[in-house]
Every structure is written in structure tokens, then in C-alpha cells.
Short mmCIF file of C-alpha atoms and ligand atoms in Angstrom, two decimals:
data_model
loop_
_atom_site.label_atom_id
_atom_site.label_comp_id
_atom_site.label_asym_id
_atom_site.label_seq_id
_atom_site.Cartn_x
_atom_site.Cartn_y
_atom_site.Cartn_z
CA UNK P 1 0.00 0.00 0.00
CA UNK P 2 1.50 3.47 -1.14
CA UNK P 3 0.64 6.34 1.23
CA UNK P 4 -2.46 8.40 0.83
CA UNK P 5 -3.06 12.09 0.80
CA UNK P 6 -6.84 13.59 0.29
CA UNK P 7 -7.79 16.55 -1.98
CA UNK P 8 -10.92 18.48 -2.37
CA UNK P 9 -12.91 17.64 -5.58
CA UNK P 10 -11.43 19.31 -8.56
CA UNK P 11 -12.31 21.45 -10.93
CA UNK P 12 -11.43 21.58 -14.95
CA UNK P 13 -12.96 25.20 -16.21
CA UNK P 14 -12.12 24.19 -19.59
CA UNK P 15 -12.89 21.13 -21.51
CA UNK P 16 -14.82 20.32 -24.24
CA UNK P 17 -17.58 17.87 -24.20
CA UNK P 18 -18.86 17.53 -27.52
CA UNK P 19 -22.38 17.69 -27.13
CA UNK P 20 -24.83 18.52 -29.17
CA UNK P 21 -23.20 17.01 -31.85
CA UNK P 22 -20.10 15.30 -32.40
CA UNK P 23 -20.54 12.43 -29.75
CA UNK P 24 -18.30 10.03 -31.48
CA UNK P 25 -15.20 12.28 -30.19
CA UNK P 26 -17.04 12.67 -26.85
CA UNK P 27 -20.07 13.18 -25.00
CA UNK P 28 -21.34 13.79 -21.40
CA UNK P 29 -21.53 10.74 -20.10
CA UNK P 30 -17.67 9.36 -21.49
CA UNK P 31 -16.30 13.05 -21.00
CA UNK P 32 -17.70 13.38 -17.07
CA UNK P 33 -16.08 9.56 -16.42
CA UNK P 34 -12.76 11.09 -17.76
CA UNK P 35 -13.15 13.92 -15.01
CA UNK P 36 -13.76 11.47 -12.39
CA UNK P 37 -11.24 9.44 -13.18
CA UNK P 38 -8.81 12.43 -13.04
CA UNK P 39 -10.16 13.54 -9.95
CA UNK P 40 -12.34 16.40 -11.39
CA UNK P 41 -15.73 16.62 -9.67
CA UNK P 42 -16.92 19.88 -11.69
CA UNK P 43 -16.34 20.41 -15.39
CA UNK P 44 -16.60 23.53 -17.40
CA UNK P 45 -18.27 22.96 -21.11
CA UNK P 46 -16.96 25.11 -23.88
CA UNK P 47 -19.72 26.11 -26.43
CA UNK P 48 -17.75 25.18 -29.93
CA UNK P 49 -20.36 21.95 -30.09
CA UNK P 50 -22.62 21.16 -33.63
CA UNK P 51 -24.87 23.27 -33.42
CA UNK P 52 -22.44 25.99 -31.31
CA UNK P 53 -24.26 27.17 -27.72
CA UNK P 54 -24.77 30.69 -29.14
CA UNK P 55 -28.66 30.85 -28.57
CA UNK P 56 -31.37 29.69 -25.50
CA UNK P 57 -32.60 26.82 -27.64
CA UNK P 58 -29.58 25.33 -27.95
CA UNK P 59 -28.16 25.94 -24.45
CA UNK P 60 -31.19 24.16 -23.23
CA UNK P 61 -30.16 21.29 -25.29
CA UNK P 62 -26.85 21.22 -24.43
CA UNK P 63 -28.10 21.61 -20.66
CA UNK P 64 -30.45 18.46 -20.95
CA UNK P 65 -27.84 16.38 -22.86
CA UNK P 66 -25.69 17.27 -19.37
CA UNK P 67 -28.75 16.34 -16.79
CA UNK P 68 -28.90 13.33 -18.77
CA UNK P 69 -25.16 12.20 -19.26
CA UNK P 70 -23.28 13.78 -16.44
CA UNK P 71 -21.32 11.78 -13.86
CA UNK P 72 -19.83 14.97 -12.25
CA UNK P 73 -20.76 18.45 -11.90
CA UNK P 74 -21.09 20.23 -15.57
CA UNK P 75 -21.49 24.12 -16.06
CA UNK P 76 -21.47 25.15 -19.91
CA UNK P 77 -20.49 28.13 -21.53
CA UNK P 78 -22.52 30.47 -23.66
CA UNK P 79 -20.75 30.92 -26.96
CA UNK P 80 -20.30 34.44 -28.51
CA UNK P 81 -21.32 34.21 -32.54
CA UNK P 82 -20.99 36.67 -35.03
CA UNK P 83 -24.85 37.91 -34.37
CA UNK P 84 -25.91 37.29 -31.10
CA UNK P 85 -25.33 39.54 -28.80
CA UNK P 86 -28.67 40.60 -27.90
CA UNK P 87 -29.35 36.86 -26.76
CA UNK P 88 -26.18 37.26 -24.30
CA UNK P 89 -28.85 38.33 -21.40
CA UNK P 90 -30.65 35.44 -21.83
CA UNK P 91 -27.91 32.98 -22.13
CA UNK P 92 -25.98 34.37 -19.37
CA UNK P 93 -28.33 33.03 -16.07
CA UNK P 94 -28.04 29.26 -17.13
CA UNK P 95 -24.03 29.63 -18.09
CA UNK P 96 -21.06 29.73 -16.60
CA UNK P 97 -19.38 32.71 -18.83
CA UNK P 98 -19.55 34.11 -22.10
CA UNK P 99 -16.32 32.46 -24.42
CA UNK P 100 -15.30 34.50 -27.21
CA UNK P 101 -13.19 33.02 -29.88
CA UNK P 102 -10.94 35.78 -30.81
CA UNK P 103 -7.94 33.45 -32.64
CA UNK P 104 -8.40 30.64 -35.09
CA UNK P 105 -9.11 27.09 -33.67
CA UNK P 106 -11.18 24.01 -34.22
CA UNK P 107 -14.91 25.14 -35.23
CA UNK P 108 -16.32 28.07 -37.08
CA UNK P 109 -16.96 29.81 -33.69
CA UNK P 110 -14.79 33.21 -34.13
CA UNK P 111 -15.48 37.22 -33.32
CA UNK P 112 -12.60 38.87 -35.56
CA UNK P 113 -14.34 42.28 -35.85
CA UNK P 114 -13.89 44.93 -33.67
CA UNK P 115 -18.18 46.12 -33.68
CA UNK P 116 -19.05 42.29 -33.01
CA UNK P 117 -16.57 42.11 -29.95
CA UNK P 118 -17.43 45.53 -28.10
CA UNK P 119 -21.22 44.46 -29.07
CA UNK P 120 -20.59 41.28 -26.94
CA UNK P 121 -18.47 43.07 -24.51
CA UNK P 122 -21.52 45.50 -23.59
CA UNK P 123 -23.83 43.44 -23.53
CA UNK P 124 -23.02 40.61 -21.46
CA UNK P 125 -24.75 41.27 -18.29
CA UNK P 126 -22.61 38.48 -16.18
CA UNK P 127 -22.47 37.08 -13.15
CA UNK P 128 -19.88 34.89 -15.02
CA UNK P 129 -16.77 36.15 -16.55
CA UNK P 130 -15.62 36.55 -20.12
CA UNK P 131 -13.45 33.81 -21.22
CA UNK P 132 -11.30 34.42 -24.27
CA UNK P 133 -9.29 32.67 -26.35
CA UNK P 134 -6.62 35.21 -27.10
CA UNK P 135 -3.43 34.80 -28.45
CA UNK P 136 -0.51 37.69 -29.34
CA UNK P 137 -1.77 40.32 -30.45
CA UNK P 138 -5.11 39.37 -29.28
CA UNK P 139 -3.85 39.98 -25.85
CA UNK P 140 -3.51 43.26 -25.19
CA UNK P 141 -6.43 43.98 -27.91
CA UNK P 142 -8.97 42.26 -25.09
CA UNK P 143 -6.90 43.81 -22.36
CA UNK P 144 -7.57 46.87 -23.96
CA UNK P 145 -11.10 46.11 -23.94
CA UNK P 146 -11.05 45.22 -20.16
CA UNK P 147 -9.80 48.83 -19.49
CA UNK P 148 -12.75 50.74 -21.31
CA UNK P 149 -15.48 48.25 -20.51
CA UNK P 150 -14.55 46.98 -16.86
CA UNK P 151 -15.32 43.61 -17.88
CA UNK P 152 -13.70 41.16 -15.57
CA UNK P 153 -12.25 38.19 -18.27
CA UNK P 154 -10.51 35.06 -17.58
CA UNK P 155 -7.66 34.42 -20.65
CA UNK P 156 -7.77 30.46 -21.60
CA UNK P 157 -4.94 28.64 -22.07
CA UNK P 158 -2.06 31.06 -22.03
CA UNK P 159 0.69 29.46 -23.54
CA UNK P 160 3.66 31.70 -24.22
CA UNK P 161 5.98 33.56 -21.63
CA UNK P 162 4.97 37.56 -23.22
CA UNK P 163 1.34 37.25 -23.02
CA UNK P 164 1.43 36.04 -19.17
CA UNK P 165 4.22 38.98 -18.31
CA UNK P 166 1.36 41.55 -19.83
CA UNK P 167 -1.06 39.68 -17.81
CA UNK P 168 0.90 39.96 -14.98
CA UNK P 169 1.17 43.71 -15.20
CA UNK P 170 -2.05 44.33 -15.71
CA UNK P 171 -3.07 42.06 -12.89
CA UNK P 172 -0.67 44.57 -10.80
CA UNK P 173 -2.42 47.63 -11.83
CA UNK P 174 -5.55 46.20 -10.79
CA UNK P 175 -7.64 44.90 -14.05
CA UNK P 176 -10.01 42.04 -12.75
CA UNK P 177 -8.51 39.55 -15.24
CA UNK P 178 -7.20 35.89 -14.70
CA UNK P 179 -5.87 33.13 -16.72
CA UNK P 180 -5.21 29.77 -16.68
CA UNK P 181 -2.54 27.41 -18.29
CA UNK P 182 -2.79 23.96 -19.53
CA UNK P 183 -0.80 21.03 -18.63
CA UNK P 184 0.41 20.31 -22.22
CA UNK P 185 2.03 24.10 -22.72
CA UNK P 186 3.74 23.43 -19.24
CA UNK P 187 5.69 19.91 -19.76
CA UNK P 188 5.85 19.82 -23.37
CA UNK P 189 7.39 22.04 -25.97
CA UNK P 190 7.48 22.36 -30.41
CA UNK P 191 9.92 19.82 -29.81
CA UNK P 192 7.62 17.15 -28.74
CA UNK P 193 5.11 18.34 -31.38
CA UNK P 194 7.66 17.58 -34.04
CA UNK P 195 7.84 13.90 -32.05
CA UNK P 196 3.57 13.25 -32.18
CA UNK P 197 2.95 14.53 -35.33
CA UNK P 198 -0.76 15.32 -34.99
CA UNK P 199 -1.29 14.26 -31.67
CA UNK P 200 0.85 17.28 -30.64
CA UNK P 201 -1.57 19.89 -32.45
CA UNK P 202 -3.28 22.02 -30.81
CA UNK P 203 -4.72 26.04 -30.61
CA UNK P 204 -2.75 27.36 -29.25
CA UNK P 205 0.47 25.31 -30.43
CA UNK P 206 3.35 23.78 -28.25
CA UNK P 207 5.96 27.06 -27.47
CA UNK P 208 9.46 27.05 -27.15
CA UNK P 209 11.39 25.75 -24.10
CA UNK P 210 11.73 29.38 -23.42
CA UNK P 211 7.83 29.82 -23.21
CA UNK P 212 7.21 27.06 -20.90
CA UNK P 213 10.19 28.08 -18.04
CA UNK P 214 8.26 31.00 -18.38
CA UNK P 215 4.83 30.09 -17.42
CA UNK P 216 6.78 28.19 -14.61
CA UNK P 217 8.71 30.84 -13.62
CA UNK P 218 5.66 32.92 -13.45
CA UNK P 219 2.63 30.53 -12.01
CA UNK P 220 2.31 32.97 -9.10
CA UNK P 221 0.10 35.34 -11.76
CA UNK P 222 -1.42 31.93 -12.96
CA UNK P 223 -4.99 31.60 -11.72
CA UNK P 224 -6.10 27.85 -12.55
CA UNK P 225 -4.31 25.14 -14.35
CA UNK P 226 -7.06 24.00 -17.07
CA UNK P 227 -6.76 21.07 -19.49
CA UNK P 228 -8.37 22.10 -22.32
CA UNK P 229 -9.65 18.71 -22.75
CA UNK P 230 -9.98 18.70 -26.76
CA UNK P 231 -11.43 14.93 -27.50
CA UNK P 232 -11.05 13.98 -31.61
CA UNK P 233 -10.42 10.20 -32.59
CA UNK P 234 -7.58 8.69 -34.04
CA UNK P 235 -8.85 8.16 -36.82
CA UNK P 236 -9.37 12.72 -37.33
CA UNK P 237 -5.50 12.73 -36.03
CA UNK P 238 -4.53 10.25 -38.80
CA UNK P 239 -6.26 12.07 -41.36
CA UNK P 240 -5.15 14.55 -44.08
CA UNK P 241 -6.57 17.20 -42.32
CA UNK P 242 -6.20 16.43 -38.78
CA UNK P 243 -8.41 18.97 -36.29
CA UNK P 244 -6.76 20.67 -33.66
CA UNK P 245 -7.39 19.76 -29.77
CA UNK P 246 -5.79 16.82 -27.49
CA UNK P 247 -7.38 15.27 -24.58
CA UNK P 248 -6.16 16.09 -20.78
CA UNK P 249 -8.33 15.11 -18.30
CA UNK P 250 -6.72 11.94 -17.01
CA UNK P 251 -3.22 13.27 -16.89
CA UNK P 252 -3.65 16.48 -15.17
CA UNK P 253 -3.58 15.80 -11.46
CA UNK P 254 -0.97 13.10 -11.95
CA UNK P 255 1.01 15.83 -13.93
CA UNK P 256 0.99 18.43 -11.59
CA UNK P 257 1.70 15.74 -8.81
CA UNK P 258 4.81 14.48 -10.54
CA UNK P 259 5.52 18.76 -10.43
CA UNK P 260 4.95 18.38 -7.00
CA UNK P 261 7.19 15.79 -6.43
CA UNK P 262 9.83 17.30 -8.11
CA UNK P 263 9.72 20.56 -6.28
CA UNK P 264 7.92 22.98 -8.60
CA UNK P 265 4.76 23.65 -6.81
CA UNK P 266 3.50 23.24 -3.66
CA UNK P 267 0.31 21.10 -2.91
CA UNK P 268 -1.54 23.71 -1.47
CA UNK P 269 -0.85 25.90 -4.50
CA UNK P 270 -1.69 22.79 -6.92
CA UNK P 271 -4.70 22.84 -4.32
CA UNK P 272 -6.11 26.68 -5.35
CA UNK P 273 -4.48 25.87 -9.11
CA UNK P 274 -6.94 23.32 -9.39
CA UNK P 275 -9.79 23.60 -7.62
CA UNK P 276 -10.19 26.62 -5.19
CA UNK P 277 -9.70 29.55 -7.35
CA UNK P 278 -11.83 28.22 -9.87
CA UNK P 279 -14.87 28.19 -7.70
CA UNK P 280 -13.97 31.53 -6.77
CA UNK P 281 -13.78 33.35 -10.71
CA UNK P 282 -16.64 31.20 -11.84
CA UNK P 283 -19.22 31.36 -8.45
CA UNK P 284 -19.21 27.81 -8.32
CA UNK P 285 -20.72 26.08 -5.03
CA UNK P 286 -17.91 25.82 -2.14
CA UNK P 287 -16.08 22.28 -1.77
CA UNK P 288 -18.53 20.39 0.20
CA UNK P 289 -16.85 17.90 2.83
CA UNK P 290 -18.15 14.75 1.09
CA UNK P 291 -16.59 15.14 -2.04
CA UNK P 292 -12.66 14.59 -2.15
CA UNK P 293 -10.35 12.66 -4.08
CA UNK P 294 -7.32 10.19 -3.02
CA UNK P 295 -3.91 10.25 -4.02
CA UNK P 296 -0.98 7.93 -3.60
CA UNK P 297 1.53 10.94 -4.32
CA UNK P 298 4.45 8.71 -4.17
CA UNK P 299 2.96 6.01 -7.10
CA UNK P 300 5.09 6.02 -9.71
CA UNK P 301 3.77 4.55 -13.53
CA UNK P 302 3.66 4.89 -17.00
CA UNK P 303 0.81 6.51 -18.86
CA UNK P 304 -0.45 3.97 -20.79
CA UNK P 305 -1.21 4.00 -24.54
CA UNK P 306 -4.66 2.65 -24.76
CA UNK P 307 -7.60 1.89 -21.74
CA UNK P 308 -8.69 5.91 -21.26
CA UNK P 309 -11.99 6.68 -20.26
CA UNK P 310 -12.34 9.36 -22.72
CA UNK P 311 -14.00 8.18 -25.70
CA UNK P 312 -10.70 9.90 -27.90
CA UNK P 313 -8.72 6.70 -26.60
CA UNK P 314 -5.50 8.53 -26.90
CA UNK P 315 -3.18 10.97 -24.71
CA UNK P 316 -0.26 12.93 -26.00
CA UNK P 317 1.63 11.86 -22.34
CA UNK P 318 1.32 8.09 -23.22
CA UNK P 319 4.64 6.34 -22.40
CA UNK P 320 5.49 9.50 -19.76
CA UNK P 321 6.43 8.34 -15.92
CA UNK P 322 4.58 10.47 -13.71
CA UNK P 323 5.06 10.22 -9.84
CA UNK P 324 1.27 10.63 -7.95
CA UNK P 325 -2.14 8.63 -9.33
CA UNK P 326 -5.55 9.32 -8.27
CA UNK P 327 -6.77 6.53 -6.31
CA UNK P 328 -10.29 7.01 -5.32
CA UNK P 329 -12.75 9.89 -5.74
CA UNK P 330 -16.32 10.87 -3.95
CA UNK P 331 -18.95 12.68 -4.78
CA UNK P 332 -21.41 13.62 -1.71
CA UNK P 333 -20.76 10.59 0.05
CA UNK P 334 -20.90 8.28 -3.01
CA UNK P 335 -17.79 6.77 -4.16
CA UNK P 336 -18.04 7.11 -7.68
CA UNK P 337 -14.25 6.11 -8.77
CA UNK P 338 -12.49 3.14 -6.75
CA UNK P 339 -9.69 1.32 -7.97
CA UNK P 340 -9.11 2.21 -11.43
CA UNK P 341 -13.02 1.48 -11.76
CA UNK P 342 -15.85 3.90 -12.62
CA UNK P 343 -18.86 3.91 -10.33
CA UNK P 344 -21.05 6.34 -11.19
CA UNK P 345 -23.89 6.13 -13.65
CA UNK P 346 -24.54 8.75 -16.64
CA UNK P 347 -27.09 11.58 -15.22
CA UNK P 348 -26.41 11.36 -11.74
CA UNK P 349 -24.55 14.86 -11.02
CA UNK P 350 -25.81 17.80 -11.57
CA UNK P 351 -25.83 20.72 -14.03
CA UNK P 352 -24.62 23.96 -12.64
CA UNK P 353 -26.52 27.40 -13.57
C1 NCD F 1 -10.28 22.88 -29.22
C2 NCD F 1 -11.30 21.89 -29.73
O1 NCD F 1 -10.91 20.84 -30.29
O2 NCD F 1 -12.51 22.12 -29.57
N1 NCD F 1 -9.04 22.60 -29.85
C3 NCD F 1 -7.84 22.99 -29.40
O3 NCD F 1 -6.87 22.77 -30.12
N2 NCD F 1 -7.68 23.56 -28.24
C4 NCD F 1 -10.73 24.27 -29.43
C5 NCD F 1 -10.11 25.28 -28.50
O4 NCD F 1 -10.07 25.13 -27.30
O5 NCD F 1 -9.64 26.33 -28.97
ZN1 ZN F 2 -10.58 24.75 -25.63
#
């Protein structure tokens, strides 16, 4: 028996479930049992689904696929479109946040016009933030907007050392911004890309080694370490065309326990990294004392190539040691990962919002 160390439930504010729409990468049900397996409890939904969440109708559909397939906690963000900004008030009380796709990725969900984006950016009426996907130049364009509009915004996946230092100073002249990182822009670089072919593509792309010492060196501005959980099959990768997106949700925690290990982080920063100061930006419900997740922080293993619970099948970490491994997880009282096994049916969490 390894030792045993217990963390509160955690939470992934960025993955992407694939419903409505494209439930052969992913859906609900296989995407939730990849966040309990992980050791996430709550899961944030990003809207770039078939149809995209950019209207009420479809939220609600999105938001019934999740009441019927969820195994943990789901919120889902509203998606800003290139017309739908007066529907942002109604979207906004059963999301989590209003994402805006300001820099190419997978999906035709993209604002690239200045009118569109202050449209969105006056009339979203919150409580949630304003997540962007904002890259280069993109980043001081939004924190631009931030400064005239007093929008508070959370920057996804920040990936290279010069847009976190300009999030850092604006974080230290006060602009209600945060950000988060993703494990896959802070262990691997273009070199590995070069190494997995398409299984290292992703929006934003793997930096230089430069970039990733440098969201290291500066994780103190770093808010919450998100996955980005970007499910597409093999068989996509392997293709001509292959989309953009890798999974993350079952190498995470281990990740950032193998950081741990190593000396890198602390485990009570990992602790507000991955779970508290998420709950805080997005007004998610407290930790509750019945749901936790157990770690052997000393178990060392290989990730494995095949046997994932997310339906993609595939991680770009395969054959990596890591040093930590969840080992059980509850949910209010219920113990709904044991073992390496699954114990929790599809539609037995709850939707959030
Ligand atoms: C994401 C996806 O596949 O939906 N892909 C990705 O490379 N990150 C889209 C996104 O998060 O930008
Ligand atoms: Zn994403």
C-alpha cells in the first residue's frame, strides 16, 4: 500500500464535451467519467459543439444532454457568434461565462471584428466572466477592452511567456482579469510536437522551451491550471486534415503531482491551481466535505497507450512516468471512482446554472 493524501474535488474550467453534436469524439456521459477518473468533480463545457451554444434553444439542449449524461458536476459556456449579442442576457443566467473566440481554432466559432466584440463586450450582463481565447496580439487587444469596458475576463490557455508577463502587469495595476494554463504548454514544448505529429496539435500550439520556463517561472500570476480537454479520434489525427485539440483530463492531477514531487509547486498551490480559485472566478458552489479525491503521491507509472476513459482513446503523455495517481474519488458521500473502476452512472450529477 503506497501512502495516501486527500484533496478536495477538482475542478477543470475548460474542456470540451462535444455535445450537441459530435458524440463520437465525446459526450457527457464518457467526458464526465474522464473527469472522475482524473479527480475532477466539476467540469466547465466550452460552447464550440454542432450546433455551437450561441442561442437559448440550444443551451437548453446542451443543458439536458448534461442532466442526462453527467457523472460529475457540468457548467457550460454560452458561446459568442458573429450575431448574437442581444441573446447574451438570456444565455448568461443558465451559463457559466460568455467564451469569445478571438484566434483561429477548431470550429467556425470566431469574433474577428472589432463592432461584433465591443457588441458582446456591452452586452453581457454576467455574473460569469468573459473567457477568451486570445493569443498575441489578441492579448492586449482584449486587455484593452477590459480597461474601457470593466469587464472582468478570464484568458484560456495562455501558452507563451509575453502574453502572461502583460497579464501579470495588468493584474498589478488592478484589471479584474485571470488566466489559466494547460498542462500540455507546461511539460511539453514544439519539440515534442515535431515527435507526435498530430497528436501534438493544438490552438494554441506547443511554445518554445523558453515559453514554458516562463509560465513556470511565473505561475504565481497563474490563476487555474485547465486542461483544455480537446477529444477527436484517431482516426481525425490520422487524417489529411487532422483537427486541432488533445485530450487532458486523465493526466492532469498526476502531472501536476509528478511537479509536486519534483519541487515545482506546492500542494496547497496545486490545491487553489486546481480547484479553489476556480470556484472563486466562476461562483461555483464551495467544496462540500463529502466530495474529495485520493492520491498515492508517491505512485510512480507509465501513462499507458490505450484503456482511457475518454471516448478519444488517446493521450499525447502516453509512455510518460509520472510520480502521484488518483486513487479514489467521492462525490457527496458516493464513491463514484475506486480502484481504477468507474462507479457512477450517466445523469447522476448535476448541471450547474
Ligand atoms: C479545441 C477543440 O478541439 O474544440 N481545440 C484545441 O486545439 N484547443 C478548441 C479550443 O479550445 O480552442
Ligand atoms: Zn478549448
Amino acid at each position: 500500500m503506497g501512502s495516501s493524501l486527500r484533496l478536495p474535488g477538482l475542478v477543470d474550467v475548460h474542456v470540451h464535451l462535444r455535445e450537441p453534436g459530435q458524440t463520437h469524439k465525446e459526450d457527457f456521459a464518457s467526458g464526465t467519467a474522464a473527469a472522475l477518473a482524473g479527480g475532477f468533480t466539476t467540469v466547465l463545457a466550452m460552447p464550440n459543439t454542432q450546433p455551437p451554444i450561441t442561442t437559448p434553444r440550444v443551451l437548453e439542449l446542451a443543458r439536458q444532454a448534461a442532466q442526462a449524461g453527467a457523472r460529475c458536476d457540468v457548467g457550460i459556456f454560452a458561446g459568442a457568434g458573429p450575431d448574437n449579442a442581444s441573446l447574451l442576457p438570456a444565455l448568461a443566467a443558465h451559463s457559466c461565462g460568455l467564451k469569445i473566440y478571438l484566434d483561429a481554432t477548431f470550429g467556425p466559432l470566431r469574433v474577428n471584428d472589432l463592432p461584433t466584440l465591443v457588441a458582446h463586450f456591452n452586452a453581457w450582463p454576467g455574473p460569469g466572466p468573459i473567457a477568451v481565447h486570445a493569443e498575441e496580439n489578441s492579448v492586449p487587444l482584449v486587455l484593452g477592452m477590459v480597461a474601457a469596458s470593466g469587464q472582468r475576463v478570464h484568458f484560456c490557455h495562455i501558452s507563451r511567456r509575453v502574453e502572461l508577463e502583460l497579464i501579470a502587469r495588468a493584474k498589478e495595476r488592478g484589471l479584474p482579469v485571470t488566466c489559466e494554463v494547460s498542462p500540455h504548454h507546461l511539460f511539453l514544448t514544439g519539440e515534442d510536437a515535431a515527435r507526435l505529429g498530430a497528436y501534438g496539435q493544438m490552438r494554441p500550439p506547443l511554445q518554445t522551451g523558453d515559453d514554458r520556463e516562463g509560465l513556470w517561472e511565473l505561475l504565481h500570476y497563474v490563476d487555474c491550471i485547465a486542461t483544455d480537454h480537446a477529444p477527436h479520434t484517431r482516426e481525425e489525427k490520422a487524417s489529411g486534415s487532422p483537427p486541432p485539440g488533445v485530450p487532458g483530463l486523465e493526466t492532469a492531477l498526476p502531472l501536476m503531482l509528478t511537479a509536486v514531487h519534483a519541487g515545482r509547486l506546492t500542494l496547497p498551490r496545486l490545491i487553489e491551481l486546481m480547484s479553489s480559485t476556480a470556484r472563486h472566478i466562476f461562483g461555483l458552489p464551495a467544496a462540500e466535505s463529502d466530495t474529495f479525491v485520493e492520491v498515492d503521491p508517491d505512485a510512480a507509472w507509465r501513462f499507458p497507450e490505450r484503456g482511457w476513459y475518454t471516448r478519444a482513446g488517446w493521450s499525447p503523455f502516453a509512455g510518460r512516468e509520472a510520480r502521484g495517481r488518483v486513487v479514489s474519488v467521492r462525490l457527496r458521500g458516493r464513491d463514484v471512482f475506486l480502484d481504477g473502476k468507474l462507479n457512477a452512472e450517466p445523469g447522476t450529477s448535476r448541471v450547474l446554472f
